[in-house]
Every structure is written in C-alpha cells, then in structure tokens.
Amino acid sequence: MIRKCLFPVAGYGTRFLPATKSMPKEMLPIVNKPLVQYGVEEAIDAGLKEIALVTGRGKRAIADHFDISYELENQIAGTSKERYLDCIRNVLEQGTFMMTRQRQMKGLGHAILTGECLIGDEAFGVILSDDLCLNHDDEGVMAQMVKLYNQFRCSIVAIQEVPMEDIEKYGVIAGEEMGDGLYRVSTMVEKPKPEDAPTNMAVIGRYILTPDIFDILRNTPPGKNGEVQLTDALMTQAQNGCVLAYKFRGKRFDCGSVPGFIEATNYVYENIYAEGSA
Ligand code: UTP
C-alpha cells in the first residue's frame, strides 16, 4: 500500500519573478487556495496521508500553511468567517506533514533524492504542485495512478499529449500500448527538440516511484542543464525493469507558467469556486 507522497517544493520559480522573490511559487493562490494545497488534497484523496515536503530557503510559508495559526484561529473563532478555514482544517486533520531541506537546487532528481530520508524503502507518490490536476467530478489523478500501482507494482508516470511546438518543455516517452491509455515505456527523453521527440506524449508532474529510484538517482550523473534529471533515472528503471506511462482522466494546468496559471484561475473560478465546491 502506498502511504506517502513527496512534494518537491524547493525550486526558485523564476518564471514568476518578482512575485516569487520572497514568496514560494507553491503558495501562489488559484482563486483562494494555494497551489500546494490542491496537490496535498489530491494526495490525501488518493489515500496518501503522509506528506513529505522537500523545501528550501525562503519556503517557510509552506510549512506554516500546514500548521495551526493560533492567533488567527482565536480571532475568528465563533464568527461567520470561521468557515473559510474549513478546507485547510480538514487537510490538517487528515494528513501528517514531514519536511526536509534541499540545500542546493540541483534539479528535480536531486530534490527527490533529498526526500529519501522521509520516504525510506517503500513506493511513494510524487506531486509537482505547479502542475494543477483537476478531475473534480471523478477520481483525482493520483488516485487513478494508485489503482494502477496496486495492479502492476512498478513506477508510473502520468502523461498527456501536447502540441509538438511545446514538446521542448517536457520529458517525453515512447512505448508499447498495453491497454487503453497505458504504455510500457521503452524510451524517455528530457526536453527534446521537436525533430528529436519520439512522440508527443509528455510527462507531467505526477509520479509513483518504487524505492530503487533512490539508488539509481545516486548514480545518475547530471544531465540536461547540469541538473540530476528524474527522466534519466526513470529511463534506467525502464531498461532494468518496468515503467508505465498513463494518460490520465482530467484536466491539467501548467501553473509554473503565467498563461497556464491564468487559465487555471479562470477554470477554477467558473467551474469549482462559483459552484461552491472549492
Ligand atoms: P521547475 O522546473 O518548475 O522549476 O521545477 P522551478 O525552479 O520551480 O521554476 P522556474 O522554472 O524557475 O520558473 C519543477 C518542480 O520541482 C521542484 C520545483 O519546486 C517544482 O515543484 N524543484 C525543482 C525542486 O524542488 N528542486 C530543484 O532543485 C528544482
């Protein structure tokens, strides 16, 4: 059974400067809720109640968000404003939170390896909270992936078809289709030029990883941009065993970019917040 979900939240968020100069990108709100809370809710809904945060300098607001604010609680206790705290109280009641710090931002692969001390020797989920995934009338994306893990017991990446002109922003997979929207990965390339991309199936920020990924990451040399790339480690895992890629049900917004962030804000406002279910 998967119990833990890792959140690498140490990145600089340069695409959102100056907003992210002193505020973590993961605390940017989509309407009234910070990005990281959407991710944590998705994990908890999937049964992953132990939340492991890999933070860094300047990210204390994230740790504070997942704690009680006594002064605020005291101030609004018994007033009509108390209901605004309901959804975060719910998260705090269900989840447990652990943290470690990534001291040098050496990429996603390095951030995941930094989280080894919180995960140990068990399979775990990974959510990049700047990829907002919504499937509000149905199962969340992590819940869909947990079901697949329980069936296949190997690492799984979530994928989405993207236009070829955007392919350079992603890790890209190719593989044999095993079932509806499920592929056994044979190739994985990080941020390929369109002419080198094997397909248009891009990896997005949801993973289930088996714990052998830690040893593989330890032995993975820095790749593209001088960073330890999770894609390179997953390629090794795919060659030695099995990695699945899954075309999830639901919507995904790239909230690490300004256009994706605006699109998500409009979508959530119109379809979730205005309906009273945010
Ligand atoms: P991004 O590629 O979006 O990088 O990282 P970033 O630094 O957050 O944003 P930009 O590109 O500068 O605007 C994907 C995820 O991996 C985490 C980020 O916090 C984000 O959730 N990350 C990345 C780390 O935790 N550590 C790193 O060294 C790099």
PDB file of N, CA and C in Angstrom, residues 225-278:
ATOM      1  N   ASN A 225      21.007  20.709 -18.615  1.00  0.00           N
ATOM      2  CA  ASN A 225      21.129  21.901 -17.754  1.00  0.00           C
ATOM      3  C   ASN A 225      22.002  21.665 -16.522  1.00  0.00           C
ATOM      4  N   GLY A 226      22.813  20.592 -16.529  1.00  0.00           N
ATOM      5  CA  GLY A 226      23.684  20.305 -15.379  1.00  0.00           C
ATOM      6  C   GLY A 226      22.906  19.826 -14.168  1.00  0.00           C
ATOM      7  N   GLU A 227      21.630  19.451 -14.339  1.00  0.00           N
ATOM      8  CA  GLU A 227      20.807  19.001 -13.213  1.00  0.00           C
ATOM      9  C   GLU A 227      20.652  17.471 -13.234  1.00  0.00           C
ATOM     10  N   VAL A 228      20.497  16.894 -12.046  1.00  0.00           N
ATOM     11  CA  VAL A 228      20.212  15.451 -11.977  1.00  0.00           C
ATOM     12  C   VAL A 228      18.767  15.264 -12.428  1.00  0.00           C
ATOM     13  N   GLN A 229      18.592  14.600 -13.557  1.00  0.00           N
ATOM     14  CA  GLN A 229      17.276  14.527 -14.174  1.00  0.00           C
ATOM     15  C   GLN A 229      16.549  13.247 -13.773  1.00  0.00           C
ATOM     16  N   LEU A 230      15.337  13.419 -13.259  1.00  0.00           N
ATOM     17  CA  LEU A 230      14.496  12.266 -12.923  1.00  0.00           C
ATOM     18  C   LEU A 230      14.253  11.422 -14.178  1.00  0.00           C
ATOM     19  N   THR A 231      14.106  12.098 -15.322  1.00  0.00           N
ATOM     20  CA  THR A 231      13.867  11.375 -16.590  1.00  0.00           C
ATOM     21  C   THR A 231      14.981  10.364 -16.855  1.00  0.00           C
ATOM     22  N   ASP A 232      16.248  10.765 -16.609  1.00  0.00           N
ATOM     23  CA  ASP A 232      17.376   9.840 -16.858  1.00  0.00           C
ATOM     24  C   ASP A 232      17.266   8.622 -15.934  1.00  0.00           C
ATOM     25  N   ALA A 233      16.913   8.878 -14.661  1.00  0.00           N
ATOM     26  CA  ALA A 233      16.796   7.771 -13.703  1.00  0.00           C
ATOM     27  C   ALA A 233      15.634   6.849 -14.090  1.00  0.00           C
ATOM     28  N   LEU A 234      14.534   7.431 -14.549  1.00  0.00           N
ATOM     29  CA  LEU A 234      13.383   6.614 -14.956  1.00  0.00           C
ATOM     30  C   LEU A 234      13.721   5.782 -16.191  1.00  0.00           C
ATOM     31  N   MET A 235      14.544   6.333 -17.063  1.00  0.00           N
ATOM     32  CA  MET A 235      14.960   5.578 -18.258  1.00  0.00           C
ATOM     33  C   MET A 235      15.754   4.339 -17.833  1.00  0.00           C
ATOM     34  N   THR A 236      16.634   4.518 -16.832  1.00  0.00           N
ATOM     35  CA  THR A 236      17.389   3.363 -16.306  1.00  0.00           C
ATOM     36  C   THR A 236      16.417   2.339 -15.719  1.00  0.00           C
ATOM     37  N   GLN A 237      15.433   2.828 -14.963  1.00  0.00           N
ATOM     38  CA  GLN A 237      14.449   1.908 -14.370  1.00  0.00           C
ATOM     39  C   GLN A 237      13.675   1.164 -15.469  1.00  0.00           C
ATOM     40  N   ALA A 238      13.338   1.876 -16.532  1.00  0.00           N
ATOM     41  CA  ALA A 238      12.582   1.258 -17.634  1.00  0.00           C
ATOM     42  C   ALA A 238      13.418   0.179 -18.321  1.00  0.00           C
ATOM     43  N   GLN A 239      14.743   0.433 -18.431  1.00  0.00           N
ATOM     44  CA  GLN A 239      15.609  -0.566 -19.088  1.00  0.00           C
ATOM     45  C   GLN A 239      15.807  -1.805 -18.218  1.00  0.00           C
ATOM     46  N   ASN A 240      15.884  -1.593 -16.892  1.00  0.00           N
ATOM     47  CA  ASN A 240      16.152  -2.725 -15.985  1.00  0.00           C
ATOM     48  C   ASN A 240      14.894  -3.476 -15.587  1.00  0.00           C
ATOM     49  N   GLY A 241      13.751  -2.831 -15.666  1.00  0.00           N
ATOM     50  CA  GLY A 241      12.521  -3.468 -15.205  1.00  0.00           C
ATOM     51  C   GLY A 241      11.346  -2.934 -15.984  1.00  0.00           C
ATOM     52  N   CYS A 242      10.500  -2.203 -15.286  1.00  0.00           N
ATOM     53  CA  CYS A 242       9.303  -1.727 -15.967  1.00  0.00           C
ATOM     54  C   CYS A 242       8.906  -0.349 -15.445  1.00  0.00           C
ATOM     55  N   VAL A 243       8.600   0.549 -16.366  1.00  0.00           N
ATOM     56  CA  VAL A 243       7.983   1.834 -16.021  1.00  0.00           C
ATOM     57  C   VAL A 243       6.748   1.975 -16.913  1.00  0.00           C
ATOM     58  N   LEU A 244       5.624   2.350 -16.314  1.00  0.00           N
ATOM     59  CA  LEU A 244       4.403   2.547 -17.097  1.00  0.00           C
ATOM     60  C   LEU A 244       4.129   4.034 -17.269  1.00  0.00           C
ATOM     61  N   ALA A 245       3.494   4.378 -18.370  1.00  0.00           N
ATOM     62  CA  ALA A 245       3.053   5.751 -18.593  1.00  0.00           C
ATOM     63  C   ALA A 245       1.547   5.713 -18.770  1.00  0.00           C
ATOM     64  N   TYR A 246       0.875   6.652 -18.123  1.00  0.00           N
ATOM     65  CA  TYR A 246      -0.590   6.587 -18.049  1.00  0.00           C
ATOM     66  C   TYR A 246      -1.210   7.915 -18.485  1.00  0.00           C
ATOM     67  N   LYS A 247      -2.075   7.820 -19.497  1.00  0.00           N
ATOM     68  CA  LYS A 247      -2.847   9.003 -19.940  1.00  0.00           C
ATOM     69  C   LYS A 247      -4.024   9.165 -19.003  1.00  0.00           C
ATOM     70  N   PHE A 248      -3.912  10.116 -18.092  1.00  0.00           N
ATOM     71  CA  PHE A 248      -4.896  10.233 -17.006  1.00  0.00           C
ATOM     72  C   PHE A 248      -6.207  10.852 -17.498  1.00  0.00           C
ATOM     73  N   ARG A 249      -7.239  10.675 -16.674  1.00  0.00           N
ATOM     74  CA  ARG A 249      -8.513  11.360 -16.913  1.00  0.00           C
ATOM     75  C   ARG A 249      -8.509  12.643 -16.095  1.00  0.00           C
ATOM     76  N   GLY A 250      -8.867  13.741 -16.740  1.00  0.00           N
ATOM     77  CA  GLY A 250      -8.934  15.007 -16.011  1.00  0.00           C
ATOM     78  C   GLY A 250      -8.220  16.120 -16.759  1.00  0.00           C
ATOM     79  N   LYS A 251      -8.165  17.271 -16.120  1.00  0.00           N
ATOM     80  CA  LYS A 251      -7.537  18.437 -16.737  1.00  0.00           C
ATOM     81  C   LYS A 251      -6.240  18.737 -16.022  1.00  0.00           C
ATOM     82  N   ARG A 252      -5.270  19.271 -16.764  1.00  0.00           N
ATOM     83  CA  ARG A 252      -4.001  19.654 -16.146  1.00  0.00           C
ATOM     84  C   ARG A 252      -3.624  21.048 -16.623  1.00  0.00           C
ATOM     85  N   PHE A 253      -3.184  21.859 -15.681  1.00  0.00           N
ATOM     86  CA  PHE A 253      -2.786  23.232 -15.992  1.00  0.00           C
ATOM     87  C   PHE A 253      -1.328  23.417 -15.577  1.00  0.00           C
ATOM     88  N   ASP A 254      -0.542  23.980 -16.474  1.00  0.00           N
ATOM     89  CA  ASP A 254       0.864  24.257 -16.156  1.00  0.00           C
ATOM     90  C   ASP A 254       0.939  25.593 -15.418  1.00  0.00           C
ATOM     91  N   CYS A 255       0.771  25.530 -14.106  1.00  0.00           N
ATOM     92  CA  CYS A 255       0.729  26.763 -13.314  1.00  0.00           C
ATOM     93  C   CYS A 255       2.121  27.304 -13.002  1.00  0.00           C
ATOM     94  N   GLY A 256       3.160  26.648 -13.510  1.00  0.00           N
ATOM     95  CA  GLY A 256       4.518  27.210 -13.407  1.00  0.00           C
ATOM     96  C   GLY A 256       4.741  28.272 -14.469  1.00  0.00           C
ATOM     97  N   SER A 257       3.797  28.390 -15.413  1.00  0.00           N
ATOM     98  CA  SER A 257       3.895  29.424 -16.453  1.00  0.00           C
ATOM     99  C   SER A 257       2.710  30.382 -16.286  1.00  0.00           C
ATOM    100  N   VAL A 258       2.910  31.623 -16.659  1.00  0.00           N
ATOM    101  CA  VAL A 258       1.853  32.626 -16.449  1.00  0.00           C
ATOM    102  C   VAL A 258       0.572  32.263 -17.232  1.00  0.00           C
ATOM    103  N   PRO A 259       0.641  31.908 -18.522  1.00  0.00           N
ATOM    104  CA  PRO A 259      -0.622  31.587 -19.221  1.00  0.00           C
ATOM    105  C   PRO A 259      -1.376  30.424 -18.584  1.00  0.00           C
ATOM    106  N   GLY A 260      -0.660  29.376 -18.170  1.00  0.00           N
ATOM    107  CA  GLY A 260      -1.305  28.214 -17.536  1.00  0.00           C
ATOM    108  C   GLY A 260      -1.943  28.601 -16.210  1.00  0.00           C
ATOM    109  N   PHE A 261      -1.276  29.472 -15.491  1.00  0.00           N
ATOM    110  CA  PHE A 261      -1.777  29.932 -14.198  1.00  0.00           C
ATOM    111  C   PHE A 261      -3.096  30.693 -14.376  1.00  0.00           C
ATOM    112  N   ILE A 262      -3.137  31.552 -15.389  1.00  0.00           N
ATOM    113  CA  ILE A 262      -4.356  32.349 -15.647  1.00  0.00           C
ATOM    114  C   ILE A 262      -5.492  31.430 -16.100  1.00  0.00           C
ATOM    115  N   GLU A 263      -5.137  30.478 -16.964  1.00  0.00           N
ATOM    116  CA  GLU A 263      -6.153  29.533 -17.457  1.00  0.00           C
ATOM    117  C   GLU A 263      -6.750  28.749 -16.281  1.00  0.00           C
ATOM    118  N   ALA A 264      -5.873  28.301 -15.359  1.00  0.00           N
ATOM    119  CA  ALA A 264      -6.347  27.540 -14.193  1.00  0.00           C
ATOM    120  C   ALA A 264      -7.242  28.409 -13.322  1.00  0.00           C
ATOM    121  N   THR A 265      -6.841  29.646 -13.130  1.00  0.00           N
ATOM    122  CA  THR A 265      -7.625  30.555 -12.285  1.00  0.00           C
ATOM    123  C   THR A 265      -9.029  30.721 -12.852  1.00  0.00           C
ATOM    124  N   ASN A 266      -9.123  30.958 -14.151  1.00  0.00           N
ATOM    125  CA  ASN A 266     -10.435  31.124 -14.780  1.00  0.00           C
ATOM    126  C   ASN A 266     -11.262  29.846 -14.669  1.00  0.00           C
ATOM    127  N   TYR A 267     -10.593  28.709 -14.899  1.00  0.00           N
ATOM    128  CA  TYR A 267     -11.312  27.431 -14.862  1.00  0.00           C
ATOM    129  C   TYR A 267     -11.854  27.162 -13.466  1.00  0.00           C
ATOM    130  N   VAL A 268     -10.995  27.340 -12.459  1.00  0.00           N
ATOM    131  CA  VAL A 268     -11.430  27.042 -11.081  1.00  0.00           C
ATOM    132  C   VAL A 268     -12.527  28.020 -10.668  1.00  0.00           C
ATOM    133  N   TYR A 269     -12.359  29.278 -11.035  1.00  0.00           N
ATOM    134  CA  TYR A 269     -13.378  30.263 -10.636  1.00  0.00           C
ATOM    135  C   TYR A 269     -14.741  29.896 -11.229  1.00  0.00           C
ATOM    136  N   GLU A 270     -14.732  29.570 -12.525  1.00  0.00           N
ATOM    137  CA  GLU A 270     -16.008  29.324 -13.205  1.00  0.00           C
ATOM    138  C   GLU A 270     -16.617  27.963 -12.867  1.00  0.00           C
ATOM    139  N   ASN A 271     -15.771  26.955 -12.676  1.00  0.00           N
ATOM    140  CA  ASN A 271     -16.304  25.588 -12.558  1.00  0.00           C
ATOM    141  C   ASN A 271     -16.306  25.019 -11.155  1.00  0.00           C
ATOM    142  N   ILE A 272     -15.513  25.572 -10.263  1.00  0.00           N
ATOM    143  CA  ILE A 272     -15.436  24.988  -8.919  1.00  0.00           C
ATOM    144  C   ILE A 272     -15.822  26.019  -7.868  1.00  0.00           C
ATOM    145  N   TYR A 273     -15.145  27.146  -7.879  1.00  0.00           N
ATOM    146  CA  TYR A 273     -15.394  28.157  -6.829  1.00  0.00           C
ATOM    147  C   TYR A 273     -16.824  28.699  -6.921  1.00  0.00           C
ATOM    148  N   ALA A 274     -17.215  29.108  -8.144  1.00  0.00           N
ATOM    149  CA  ALA A 274     -18.551  29.687  -8.306  1.00  0.00           C
ATOM    150  C   ALA A 274     -19.646  28.675  -8.009  1.00  0.00           C
ATOM    151  N   GLU A 275     -19.317  27.366  -8.175  1.00  0.00           N
ATOM    152  CA  GLU A 275     -20.296  26.306  -7.886  1.00  0.00           C
ATOM    153  C   GLU A 275     -20.339  26.000  -6.380  1.00  0.00           C
ATOM    154  N   GLY A 276     -19.455  26.642  -5.635  1.00  0.00           N
ATOM    155  CA  GLY A 276     -19.445  26.469  -4.185  1.00  0.00           C
ATOM    156  C   GLY A 276     -18.744  25.222  -3.717  1.00  0.00           C
ATOM    157  N   SER A 277     -17.933  24.585  -4.602  1.00  0.00           N
ATOM    158  CA  SER A 277     -17.286  23.352  -4.162  1.00  0.00           C
ATOM    159  C   SER A 277     -15.771  23.506  -4.003  1.00  0.00           C
ATOM    160  N   ALA A 278     -15.248  24.754  -3.952  1.00  0.00           N
ATOM    161  CA  ALA A 278     -13.797  24.916  -3.784  1.00  0.00           C
ATOM    162  C   ALA A 278     -13.415  24.747  -2.320  1.00  0.00           C
TER     163      ALA A 278
END
